[in-house]
PDB file of C-alpha atoms in Angstrom:
ATOM      1  CA  UNK A 141      33.657-170.124  -3.477  1.00 52.00           C
ATOM      2  CA  UNK A 142      31.971-167.952  -0.876  1.00 80.00           C
ATOM      3  CA  UNK A 143      28.685-166.298  -1.696  1.00 88.00           C
ATOM      4  CA  UNK A 144      27.805-162.659  -0.940  1.00 93.00           C
ATOM      5  CA  UNK A 145      25.733-162.233   2.221  1.00 95.00           C
ATOM      6  CA  UNK A 146      23.827-159.165   1.004  1.00 96.00           C
ATOM      7  CA  UNK A 147      21.925-158.753  -2.252  1.00 97.00           C
ATOM      8  CA  UNK A 148      19.950-155.597  -3.048  1.00 97.00           C
ATOM      9  CA  UNK A 149      17.723-155.112  -6.087  1.00 97.00           C
ATOM     10  CA  UNK A 150      15.361-152.335  -7.201  1.00 94.00           C
ATOM     11  CA  UNK A 151      11.989-153.918  -7.938  1.00 94.00           C
ATOM     12  CA  UNK A 152       9.765-150.853  -8.351  1.00 93.00           C
ATOM     13  CA  UNK A 153      10.354-147.177  -9.192  1.00 89.00           C
ATOM     14  CA  UNK A 154       7.915-144.270  -9.027  1.00 89.00           C
ATOM     15  CA  UNK A 155       7.350-142.079 -12.099  1.00 86.00           C
ATOM     16  CA  UNK A 156      10.298-139.744 -11.475  1.00 83.00           C
ATOM     17  CA  UNK A 157      12.635-142.449 -10.051  1.00 76.00           C
ATOM     18  CA  UNK A 158      12.974-140.589  -6.720  1.00 83.00           C
ATOM     19  CA  UNK A 159      11.199-143.220  -4.600  1.00 91.00           C
ATOM     20  CA  UNK A 160      11.535-146.968  -5.034  1.00 94.00           C
ATOM     21  CA  UNK A 161      11.052-150.409  -3.551  1.00 94.00           C
ATOM     22  CA  UNK A 162      14.075-152.547  -2.814  1.00 96.00           C
ATOM     23  CA  UNK A 163      14.309-156.273  -2.303  1.00 97.00           C
ATOM     24  CA  UNK A 164      17.035-157.077   0.216  1.00 97.00           C
ATOM     25  CA  UNK A 165      18.266-160.625   0.650  1.00 96.00           C
ATOM     26  CA  UNK A 166      20.517-161.402   3.623  1.00 96.00           C
ATOM     27  CA  UNK A 167      22.081-164.832   3.842  1.00 93.00           C
ATOM     28  CA  UNK A 168      24.394-166.469   6.365  1.00 89.00           C
ATOM     29  CA  UNK A 169      25.340-170.088   6.788  1.00 82.00           C
ATOM     30  CA  UNK A 170      22.505-170.444   9.303  1.00 85.00           C
ATOM     31  CA  UNK A 171      19.825-167.935   8.313  1.00 88.00           C
ATOM     32  CA  UNK A 172      18.309-166.307   5.243  1.00 91.00           C
ATOM     33  CA  UNK A 173      15.938-163.319   5.270  1.00 94.00           C
ATOM     34  CA  UNK A 174      14.305-161.608   2.326  1.00 94.00           C
ATOM     35  CA  UNK A 175      12.538-158.274   2.864  1.00 95.00           C
ATOM     36  CA  UNK A 176      11.133-155.498   0.676  1.00 95.00           C
ATOM     37  CA  UNK A 177      11.481-151.883   1.794  1.00 95.00           C
ATOM     38  CA  UNK A 178      10.481-148.506   0.380  1.00 94.00           C
ATOM     39  CA  UNK A 179      13.206-145.855   0.336  1.00 95.00           C
ATOM     40  CA  UNK A 180      14.930-143.184  -1.730  1.00 95.00           C
ATOM     41  CA  UNK A 181      18.433-142.153  -2.748  1.00 94.00           C
ATOM     42  CA  UNK A 182      18.714-139.689   0.163  1.00 96.00           C
ATOM     43  CA  UNK A 183      18.348-142.539   2.656  1.00 97.00           C
ATOM     44  CA  UNK A 184      20.781-144.737   0.726  1.00 97.00           C
ATOM     45  CA  UNK A 185      23.248-141.834   0.634  1.00 97.00           C
ATOM     46  CA  UNK A 186      22.997-141.564   4.442  1.00 98.00           C
ATOM     47  CA  UNK A 187      23.675-145.305   4.648  1.00 98.00           C
ATOM     48  CA  UNK A 188      26.698-145.011   2.375  1.00 98.00           C
ATOM     49  CA  UNK A 189      28.123-141.978   4.206  1.00 98.00           C
ATOM     50  CA  UNK A 190      27.688-143.665   7.585  1.00 98.00           C
ATOM     51  CA  UNK A 191      29.453-146.806   6.368  1.00 98.00           C
ATOM     52  CA  UNK A 192      32.249-144.644   4.912  1.00 97.00           C
ATOM     53  CA  UNK A 193      32.702-142.836   8.256  1.00 97.00           C
ATOM     54  CA  UNK A 194      32.763-146.180  10.049  1.00 97.00           C
ATOM     55  CA  UNK A 195      35.276-147.690   7.592  1.00 95.00           C
ATOM     56  CA  UNK A 196      37.593-144.682   7.982  1.00 94.00           C
ATOM     57  CA  UNK A 197      37.384-145.014  11.792  1.00 91.00           C
ATOM     58  CA  UNK A 198      35.535-141.704  12.279  1.00 93.00           C
ATOM     59  CA  UNK A 199      32.890-143.703  14.177  1.00 92.00           C
ATOM     60  CA  UNK A 200      33.262-146.794  16.360  1.00 92.00           C
ATOM     61  CA  UNK A 201      29.979-148.152  15.024  1.00 96.00           C
ATOM     62  CA  UNK A 202      27.237-147.097  12.654  1.00 98.00           C
ATOM     63  CA  UNK A 203      23.501-147.805  12.855  1.00 98.00           C
ATOM     64  CA  UNK A 204      21.125-147.291   9.915  1.00 98.00           C
ATOM     65  CA  UNK A 205      17.380-147.726  10.351  1.00 97.00           C
ATOM     66  CA  UNK A 206      14.694-147.829   7.679  1.00 96.00           C
ATOM     67  CA  UNK A 207      11.040-147.842   8.686  1.00 93.00           C
ATOM     68  CA  UNK A 208       9.810-147.902  12.269  1.00 91.00           C
ATOM     69  CA  UNK A 209       9.508-150.626  14.857  1.00 90.00           C
ATOM     70  CA  UNK A 210       5.803-149.966  15.516  1.00 87.00           C
ATOM     71  CA  UNK A 211       2.540-151.388  14.171  1.00 85.00           C
ATOM     72  CA  UNK A 212       0.899-150.312  10.905  1.00 84.00           C
ATOM     73  CA  UNK A 213       4.069-149.547   8.937  1.00 87.00           C
ATOM     74  CA  UNK A 214       5.481-151.220   5.843  1.00 89.00           C
ATOM     75  CA  UNK A 215       8.751-152.522   7.327  1.00 94.00           C
ATOM     76  CA  UNK A 216      11.506-152.190   9.898  1.00 96.00           C
ATOM     77  CA  UNK A 217      15.156-152.744   8.998  1.00 97.00           C
ATOM     78  CA  UNK A 218      18.111-152.029  11.244  1.00 98.00           C
ATOM     79  CA  UNK A 219      21.713-152.556  10.134  1.00 98.00           C
ATOM     80  CA  UNK A 220      24.536-151.954  12.624  1.00 98.00           C
ATOM     81  CA  UNK A 221      28.214-152.039  11.642  1.00 98.00           C
ATOM     82  CA  UNK A 222      30.748-152.531  14.459  1.00 97.00           C
ATOM     83  CA  UNK A 223      34.305-153.719  15.013  1.00 94.00           C
ATOM     84  CA  UNK A 224      34.407-157.392  15.933  1.00 92.00           C
ATOM     85  CA  UNK A 225      37.502-158.136  17.991  1.00 84.00           C
ATOM     86  CA  UNK A 226      40.862-156.502  17.371  1.00 82.00           C
ATOM     87  CA  UNK A 227      41.964-158.268  14.173  1.00 84.00           C
ATOM     88  CA  UNK A 228      40.176-156.165  11.555  1.00 83.00           C
ATOM     89  CA  UNK A 229      36.909-158.060  11.461  1.00 94.00           C
ATOM     90  CA  UNK A 230      33.656-156.167  11.079  1.00 95.00           C
ATOM     91  CA  UNK A 231      30.388-157.355  12.542  1.00 96.00           C
ATOM     92  CA  UNK A 232      27.107-156.498  10.872  1.00 96.00           C
ATOM     93  CA  UNK A 233      23.981-156.908  12.980  1.00 97.00           C
ATOM     94  CA  UNK A 234      20.759-157.081  10.955  1.00 96.00           C
ATOM     95  CA  UNK A 235      17.237-156.866  12.355  1.00 97.00           C
ATOM     96  CA  UNK A 236      14.519-157.256   9.749  1.00 96.00           C
ATOM     97  CA  UNK A 237      10.758-157.204  10.298  1.00 96.00           C
ATOM     98  CA  UNK A 238       8.365-157.291   7.346  1.00 93.00           C
ATOM     99  CA  UNK A 239       5.452-156.065   9.528  1.00 93.00           C
ATOM    100  CA  UNK A 240       3.009-158.446   7.865  1.00 91.00           C
ATOM    101  CA  UNK A 241       0.151-160.146   9.684  1.00 89.00           C
ATOM    102  CA  UNK A 242       0.410-163.749  10.817  1.00 89.00           C
ATOM    103  CA  UNK A 243       1.101-166.270   9.280  1.00 93.00           C
ATOM    104  CA  UNK A 244       3.270-164.157   6.941  1.00 91.00           C
ATOM    105  CA  UNK A 245       5.111-162.135   9.572  1.00 92.00           C
ATOM    106  CA  UNK A 246       8.876-162.464   9.887  1.00 92.00           C
ATOM    107  CA  UNK A 247      11.218-160.890  12.419  1.00 94.00           C
ATOM    108  CA  UNK A 248      14.854-161.915  12.504  1.00 95.00           C
ATOM    109  CA  UNK A 249      18.040-160.658  14.138  1.00 95.00           C
ATOM    110  CA  UNK A 250      21.339-162.149  13.074  1.00 93.00           C
ATOM    111  CA  UNK A 251      24.994-161.285  12.496  1.00 94.00           C
ATOM    112  CA  UNK A 252      27.476-161.359   9.648  1.00 93.00           C
ATOM    113  CA  UNK A 253      31.232-161.189  10.158  1.00 94.00           C
ATOM    114  CA  UNK A 254      33.390-159.846   7.354  1.00 95.00           C
ATOM    115  CA  UNK A 255      36.584-157.825   6.799  1.00 94.00           C
ATOM    116  CA  UNK A 256      37.136-154.151   6.086  1.00 92.00           C
ATOM    117  CA  UNK A 257      37.876-154.733   2.398  1.00 93.00           C
ATOM    118  CA  UNK A 258      34.345-156.105   2.019  1.00 95.00           C
ATOM    119  CA  UNK A 259      32.990-152.916   3.622  1.00 96.00           C
ATOM    120  CA  UNK A 260      34.952-150.920   1.017  1.00 96.00           C
ATOM    121  CA  UNK A 261      33.382-153.089  -1.699  1.00 97.00           C
ATOM    122  CA  UNK A 262      29.893-152.367  -0.309  1.00 98.00           C
ATOM    123  CA  UNK A 263      30.608-148.607  -0.239  1.00 98.00           C
ATOM    124  CA  UNK A 264      31.747-148.652  -3.875  1.00 98.00           C
ATOM    125  CA  UNK A 265      28.781-150.706  -5.058  1.00 98.00           C
ATOM    126  CA  UNK A 266      26.299-148.592  -3.081  1.00 97.00           C
ATOM    127  CA  UNK A 267      27.682-145.523  -4.868  1.00 97.00           C
ATOM    128  CA  UNK A 268      27.100-147.185  -8.238  1.00 97.00           C
ATOM    129  CA  UNK A 269      23.614-148.220  -7.114  1.00 96.00           C
ATOM    130  CA  UNK A 270      22.691-144.701  -5.969  1.00 95.00           C
ATOM    131  CA  UNK A 271      24.008-143.184  -9.217  1.00 94.00           C
ATOM    132  CA  UNK A 272      21.835-145.572 -11.242  1.00 91.00           C
ATOM    133  CA  UNK A 273      24.814-147.341 -12.840  1.00 95.00           C
ATOM    134  CA  UNK A 274      23.542-150.681 -11.511  1.00 95.00           C
ATOM    135  CA  UNK A 275      20.073-151.846 -10.401  1.00 92.00           C
ATOM    136  CA  UNK A 276      21.267-154.669  -8.190  1.00 95.00           C
ATOM    137  CA  UNK A 277      24.302-155.341  -6.049  1.00 96.00           C
ATOM    138  CA  UNK A 278      25.876-158.231  -4.208  1.00 97.00           C
ATOM    139  CA  UNK A 279      28.414-157.706  -1.436  1.00 96.00           C
ATOM    140  CA  UNK A 280      29.770-158.668   1.993  1.00 95.00           C
ATOM    141  CA  UNK A 281      31.360-162.084   1.715  1.00 93.00           C
ATOM    142  CA  UNK A 282      31.635-163.533   5.199  1.00 90.00           C
ATOM    143  CA  UNK A 283      35.079-164.183   6.611  1.00 82.00           C
ATOM    144  CA  UNK A 284      34.072-167.418   8.275  1.00 67.00           C
ATOM    145  CA  UNK A 285      30.942-169.262   9.324  1.00 53.00           C
ATOM    146  CA  UNK A 286      29.985-168.733  12.914  1.00 46.00           C
TER     147      UNK A 286
END
């Protein structure tokens, strides 16, 4: 059975639960990246809305960025959703940089390919995650190994 390519888990919450640290685990058949980011529900809501607009064909692609791609920041994460071919496949480009000093630094760019129903699953689970109904989610089963 295929495994989900994206796992997200809350690992730290501030006192009023408005700001938190997430552990994101991305896994393909060829690459695995684990990164922690700091964010809030407003940013996750923007991610969810952008994915919803993409999935309903209001946008040809959607790019969500967390952090900055400069020195002296906690992280950089870029996730781009785009149509892959003309058969209903969706490509997801992920660039993750933990911004740590050598030898602990990691920067990776890779792609996942899935189908629109998996995007709908991610949207639903992100809504549950934002509403606090779940503290971790798994989604985006790949359609095939590249």
